[in-house]
Amino acid sequence: MDFLRKKFDEIRKPFNKGGKLEKFAPAINSIDTLLFVPKHNTSKGAHIRDGVDLKRVMVTVIFALLPAMFFGMYNLGYQHFSQLGESTAFIDCIIFGAWKFLPMLLVSYGVGLAIEIAFAIYNQHEVNEGYLVSGMLIPLIMPVDFPLWMLAVSVVFAVFIGKEAFGGTGMNIFNPALIARAFAFFSYAPQMSGDKVWVADASTIDAVSGETILGQLAAGTEPGWSVMDMFLGFIPGSVGETSVLAILIGAAVLIFTGVGSWKIITGTFVGGAVMALIFNTLGVNDLMNFPWWQHLLVGGFAFGAVFMATDPVSGAQTEKGKWIYGILIGFFAILIRVFNGAYPEGMMMAILLMNVFAPTIDHYVIAGNIKKRKNRLKAA
Amino acid sequence: MAEGKEALFSKQNKALLSDPLNDNNPISVQVLGICSALAITVQLKPAVVMSLAVLFVVIASNVIVSLIRNLIPGRIRIIVQLLIVASLVILVDQVLKAYAYDVSKELSVFVGLIITNCIVMGRLEAFALANGPWKSFLDGVGNGAGYALILVLVAVFRELLGSGKLFGIEILGHKAKTIADSTGLYALGYENNGFMLLSPMALITVGIIIWVQRSKNRKLIEQH
């Protein structure tokens, strides 16, 4: 370890104070603190004796994302080979999936971090770790055949307009990963929706059809997938969203470490379930008749509830507010699914919409609390 | 100072022309006239025609109101101004219908809505009522040009990135049904950005222009 440290110190010499490349210090500092434990300790004031910092929080989320990511890669290969009628050996599927997914991940991180570092050097502040998670979320919520340059443009837009325009990590009012997806959705609709994008090479091989379950329901055809497939994730969809099981493992990690709010996650599922139940009783079209608990298994619902809605920056902060925020996300997601034919999936819109309302929810929760305490004071 | 003795292009008068282009731009600094900037900037041609129309109306109404400013009773000045602006707008509308029917159809209601364009009324209230005709003329030219500058800039971005054209001419190559038949950038797999055609993107483009302008021109940043 000592040897590595010395080696790295040698590399970073020109970046230190007075060195030739002093201007680019934020870039090297971010790499330093990512690779090694920072040397500086908290020195004054009351504080919790724990090394938790933004970096560790972000890395926890990345660990939570790993099951969904690996299953997503496997499922990429599985969907592709099974539709072609070829053998779906585990190792073939994983290799094919990695071949398709890793370039997306590289583009997302490369472009996003380049912009973050450029901004950090321009403004002379340290690089924030926020992008570590966004950069991983973005390829996970895109269709597999989404062209890489479009992905790059979406990332540029998300980091510039979704984040830096508001002042960088911690200041954004929207979830940056969802901004990237929304931008891609409205800019390049043919590449982001329809029945040809969700399975690798579906647009070039006629034998492959890649309609998602929600897409099939919106088109009025019966989806040919079993409930077990939906739960385990052997269905077409965005890379990371298909397996509810893998996402629930991630949710357990987030809740256990306290990084993600269980109130938001539970609230979202409850809100979605209630809304879907209401539609079940009305039961006018296929999407309304789709059993309420299956609504929670398909599409981006689970992924959005666990990894997107729980974003501590753009979500509600107050405890009661988290319930309201979560329930309304579930509520709107199902509402958009059922009533807007142009958007078979409503999770993205629902979360972005509630991002806007999160500060308002917090404001009224706090105002209500103040009122309650004032009344208590009067009574006493 | 008396008006007759001042040089036609004194420093003060030049500022009337140049201020609205940057430091006091009606759209990017005063944030007026946004509605039309969002609505008719999908293509460059209607944006240019709209700019010319607004330029004409601002200049003409500024000069007319300035000429009769001492005759207008203060209490009914808004109605008088509206009457003048409305007559000018109808004039523009009829000319467009006669000589540029296609563009006039594209602009549809937005030509008529020049009447309510905040820039026009704003200049009449803030400038023409208190200044002579020559200065009002310069002020009209400056503000009309400042409006046109942003409108054209936004339209260039939106038409180029949204449909790959400028003035309807294909700049980035021809897009055919398949990549093999396409030319230019489209042959490389490039696609037009559909978001650019929607009005939210116009708002974001104006926002980016404001961002760039303020980071270049630090005195525009408000202190809190």
mmCIF file of C-alpha atoms in Angstrom, chain B residues 38-195:
data_model
loop_
_atom_site.group_PDB
_atom_site.id
_atom_site.type_symbol
_atom_site.label_atom_id
_atom_site.label_comp_id
_atom_site.label_asym_id
_atom_site.label_seq_id
_atom_site.Cartn_x
_atom_site.Cartn_y
_atom_site.Cartn_z
ATOM 1 C CA LEU B 38 -40.927 30.793 -27.755
ATOM 2 C CA ALA B 39 -43.699 30.398 -30.280
ATOM 3 C CA ILE B 40 -42.253 31.382 -33.655
ATOM 4 C CA THR B 41 -38.594 30.372 -33.409
ATOM 5 C CA VAL B 42 -38.947 26.817 -34.710
ATOM 6 C CA GLN B 43 -37.726 28.047 -38.097
ATOM 7 C CA LEU B 44 -35.560 30.964 -39.084
ATOM 8 C CA LYS B 45 -37.809 32.447 -41.763
ATOM 9 C CA PRO B 46 -40.846 33.261 -39.598
ATOM 10 C CA ALA B 47 -38.488 34.482 -36.883
ATOM 11 C CA VAL B 48 -36.870 36.978 -39.263
ATOM 12 C CA VAL B 49 -40.241 38.158 -40.593
ATOM 13 C CA MET B 50 -41.550 38.507 -37.051
ATOM 14 C CA SER B 51 -38.444 40.482 -36.066
ATOM 15 C CA LEU B 52 -38.931 42.861 -38.994
ATOM 16 C CA ALA B 53 -42.601 43.285 -38.126
ATOM 17 C CA VAL B 54 -41.821 44.118 -34.496
ATOM 18 C CA LEU B 55 -38.962 46.395 -35.560
ATOM 19 C CA PHE B 56 -41.328 48.355 -37.792
ATOM 20 C CA VAL B 57 -44.054 48.593 -35.154
ATOM 21 C CA VAL B 58 -41.696 49.679 -32.366
ATOM 22 C CA ILE B 59 -40.019 52.347 -34.489
ATOM 23 C CA ALA B 60 -43.207 53.743 -36.016
ATOM 24 C CA SER B 61 -45.211 53.762 -32.791
ATOM 25 C CA ASN B 62 -42.308 55.275 -30.875
ATOM 26 C CA VAL B 63 -41.977 58.134 -33.368
ATOM 27 C CA ILE B 64 -45.726 58.774 -33.627
ATOM 28 C CA VAL B 65 -46.300 58.764 -29.879
ATOM 29 C CA SER B 66 -43.261 60.956 -29.368
ATOM 30 C CA LEU B 67 -44.582 63.474 -31.910
ATOM 31 C CA ILE B 68 -47.958 63.833 -30.218
ATOM 32 C CA ARG B 69 -46.725 63.224 -26.653
ATOM 33 C CA ASN B 70 -47.679 66.723 -25.529
ATOM 34 C CA LEU B 71 -51.190 66.420 -26.916
ATOM 35 C CA ILE B 72 -52.095 63.141 -25.212
ATOM 36 C CA PRO B 73 -54.032 63.605 -21.960
ATOM 37 C CA GLY B 74 -52.280 61.559 -19.266
ATOM 38 C CA ARG B 75 -55.400 59.714 -18.175
ATOM 39 C CA ILE B 76 -56.195 58.130 -21.518
ATOM 40 C CA ARG B 77 -52.648 57.695 -22.785
ATOM 41 C CA ILE B 78 -52.782 53.887 -22.719
ATOM 42 C CA ILE B 79 -55.838 53.844 -24.970
ATOM 43 C CA VAL B 80 -54.236 56.294 -27.383
ATOM 44 C CA GLN B 81 -51.050 54.209 -27.465
ATOM 45 C CA LEU B 82 -53.037 51.022 -28.035
ATOM 46 C CA LEU B 83 -54.906 52.638 -30.896
ATOM 47 C CA ILE B 84 -51.666 53.663 -32.595
ATOM 48 C CA VAL B 85 -50.022 50.271 -32.069
ATOM 49 C CA ALA B 86 -53.129 48.414 -33.212
ATOM 50 C CA SER B 87 -53.372 50.413 -36.432
ATOM 51 C CA LEU B 88 -49.713 49.727 -37.177
ATOM 52 C CA VAL B 89 -50.095 46.021 -36.457
ATOM 53 C CA ILE B 90 -53.121 45.755 -38.750
ATOM 54 C CA LEU B 91 -51.064 47.482 -41.415
ATOM 55 C CA VAL B 92 -48.252 44.941 -40.988
ATOM 56 C CA ASP B 93 -50.716 42.071 -40.958
ATOM 57 C CA GLN B 94 -52.363 43.176 -44.215
ATOM 58 C CA VAL B 95 -49.016 43.726 -45.941
ATOM 59 C CA LEU B 96 -47.854 40.245 -44.906
ATOM 60 C CA LYS B 97 -51.086 38.685 -46.100
ATOM 61 C CA ALA B 98 -50.727 40.416 -49.434
ATOM 62 C CA TYR B 99 -47.055 39.814 -50.141
ATOM 63 C CA ALA B 100 -45.940 36.866 -47.964
ATOM 64 C CA TYR B 101 -49.029 34.748 -47.496
ATOM 65 C CA ASP B 102 -47.191 31.543 -46.475
ATOM 66 C CA VAL B 103 -45.237 33.201 -43.716
ATOM 67 C CA SER B 104 -48.290 35.118 -42.618
ATOM 68 C CA LYS B 105 -50.168 31.835 -42.248
ATOM 69 C CA GLU B 106 -47.302 30.356 -40.233
ATOM 70 C CA LEU B 107 -47.156 33.343 -37.902
ATOM 71 C CA SER B 108 -50.955 33.182 -37.620
ATOM 72 C CA VAL B 109 -52.130 34.897 -34.476
ATOM 73 C CA PHE B 110 -48.695 36.060 -33.401
ATOM 74 C CA VAL B 111 -48.645 39.035 -35.756
ATOM 75 C CA GLY B 112 -51.861 40.265 -34.181
ATOM 76 C CA LEU B 113 -50.372 39.663 -30.764
ATOM 77 C CA ILE B 114 -47.625 42.223 -31.420
ATOM 78 C CA ILE B 115 -50.231 44.627 -30.012
ATOM 79 C CA THR B 116 -49.757 43.064 -26.614
ATOM 80 C CA ASN B 117 -45.993 42.649 -26.985
ATOM 81 C CA CYS B 118 -44.613 44.075 -23.766
ATOM 82 C CA ILE B 119 -41.617 45.561 -25.560
ATOM 83 C CA VAL B 120 -43.767 47.866 -27.695
ATOM 84 C CA MET B 121 -45.928 49.179 -24.852
ATOM 85 C CA GLY B 122 -42.942 49.281 -22.549
ATOM 86 C CA ARG B 123 -40.929 51.528 -24.839
ATOM 87 C CA LEU B 124 -43.895 53.853 -25.394
ATOM 88 C CA GLU B 125 -44.504 54.231 -21.676
ATOM 89 C CA ALA B 126 -40.890 54.387 -20.606
ATOM 90 C CA PHE B 127 -39.318 56.330 -23.434
ATOM 91 C CA ALA B 128 -41.421 57.828 -26.217
ATOM 92 C CA LEU B 129 -43.718 59.727 -23.828
ATOM 93 C CA ALA B 130 -40.751 61.614 -22.410
ATOM 94 C CA ASN B 131 -38.388 62.059 -25.351
ATOM 95 C CA GLY B 132 -38.236 63.702 -28.760
ATOM 96 C CA PRO B 133 -38.921 61.947 -32.072
ATOM 97 C CA TRP B 134 -35.264 61.412 -33.083
ATOM 98 C CA LYS B 135 -34.311 59.850 -29.787
ATOM 99 C CA SER B 136 -37.479 57.773 -29.820
ATOM 100 C CA PHE B 137 -36.613 56.602 -33.308
ATOM 101 C CA LEU B 138 -33.160 55.465 -32.154
ATOM 102 C CA ASP B 139 -34.648 53.803 -29.094
ATOM 103 C CA GLY B 140 -37.115 51.972 -31.317
ATOM 104 C CA VAL B 141 -34.366 50.774 -33.640
ATOM 105 C CA GLY B 142 -32.244 49.629 -30.705
ATOM 106 C CA ASN B 143 -34.980 47.689 -28.945
ATOM 107 C CA GLY B 144 -36.374 46.206 -32.127
ATOM 108 C CA ALA B 145 -32.892 45.045 -33.064
ATOM 109 C CA GLY B 146 -32.245 43.664 -29.574
ATOM 110 C CA TYR B 147 -35.456 41.639 -29.865
ATOM 111 C CA ALA B 148 -34.508 40.493 -33.373
ATOM 112 C CA LEU B 149 -31.024 39.482 -32.262
ATOM 113 C CA ILE B 150 -32.277 36.996 -29.660
ATOM 114 C CA LEU B 151 -35.100 35.759 -31.864
ATOM 115 C CA VAL B 152 -32.768 34.990 -34.756
ATOM 116 C CA LEU B 153 -30.183 33.407 -32.459
ATOM 117 C CA VAL B 154 -32.752 31.070 -30.895
ATOM 118 C CA ALA B 155 -34.246 30.259 -34.298
ATOM 119 C CA VAL B 156 -30.833 29.393 -35.757
ATOM 120 C CA PHE B 157 -30.218 26.865 -32.985
ATOM 121 C CA ARG B 158 -33.708 25.412 -33.159
ATOM 122 C CA GLU B 159 -33.933 25.047 -36.921
ATOM 123 C CA LEU B 160 -30.360 23.780 -37.325
ATOM 124 C CA LEU B 161 -30.527 21.189 -34.537
ATOM 125 C CA GLY B 162 -34.249 20.433 -34.821
ATOM 126 C CA SER B 163 -34.594 19.962 -38.561
ATOM 127 C CA GLY B 164 -31.043 20.315 -39.895
ATOM 128 C CA LYS B 165 -31.982 23.298 -42.031
ATOM 129 C CA LEU B 166 -31.566 27.070 -42.183
ATOM 130 C CA PHE B 167 -34.167 29.105 -44.099
ATOM 131 C CA GLY B 168 -35.492 25.734 -45.266
ATOM 132 C CA ILE B 169 -32.183 24.796 -46.943
ATOM 133 C CA GLU B 170 -30.697 21.478 -45.835
ATOM 134 C CA ILE B 171 -27.404 22.390 -44.158
ATOM 135 C CA LEU B 172 -26.470 19.080 -42.586
ATOM 136 C CA GLY B 173 -27.220 16.901 -45.591
ATOM 137 C CA HIS B 174 -30.300 15.111 -46.823
ATOM 138 C CA LYS B 175 -32.128 12.612 -44.632
ATOM 139 C CA ALA B 176 -33.635 9.727 -46.585
ATOM 140 C CA LYS B 177 -35.555 6.707 -45.301
ATOM 141 C CA THR B 178 -32.428 4.601 -44.874
ATOM 142 C CA ILE B 179 -28.963 5.630 -43.777
ATOM 143 C CA ALA B 180 -27.489 4.346 -47.056
ATOM 144 C CA ASP B 181 -29.539 6.825 -49.119
ATOM 145 C CA SER B 182 -28.816 9.781 -46.853
ATOM 146 C CA THR B 183 -26.063 12.299 -47.401
ATOM 147 C CA GLY B 184 -23.954 14.545 -45.184
ATOM 148 C CA LEU B 185 -24.135 14.016 -41.436
ATOM 149 C CA TYR B 186 -27.175 11.774 -41.782
ATOM 150 C CA ALA B 187 -25.070 9.210 -43.606
ATOM 151 C CA LEU B 188 -23.066 8.872 -40.383
ATOM 152 C CA GLY B 189 -26.185 8.042 -38.391
ATOM 153 C CA TYR B 190 -26.932 11.551 -37.172
ATOM 154 C CA GLU B 191 -30.546 12.273 -36.192
ATOM 155 C CA ASN B 192 -32.444 15.512 -35.745
ATOM 156 C CA ASN B 193 -33.256 16.497 -32.194
ATOM 157 C CA GLY B 194 -37.040 16.416 -31.880
ATOM 158 C CA PHE B 195 -36.948 18.209 -28.536
#
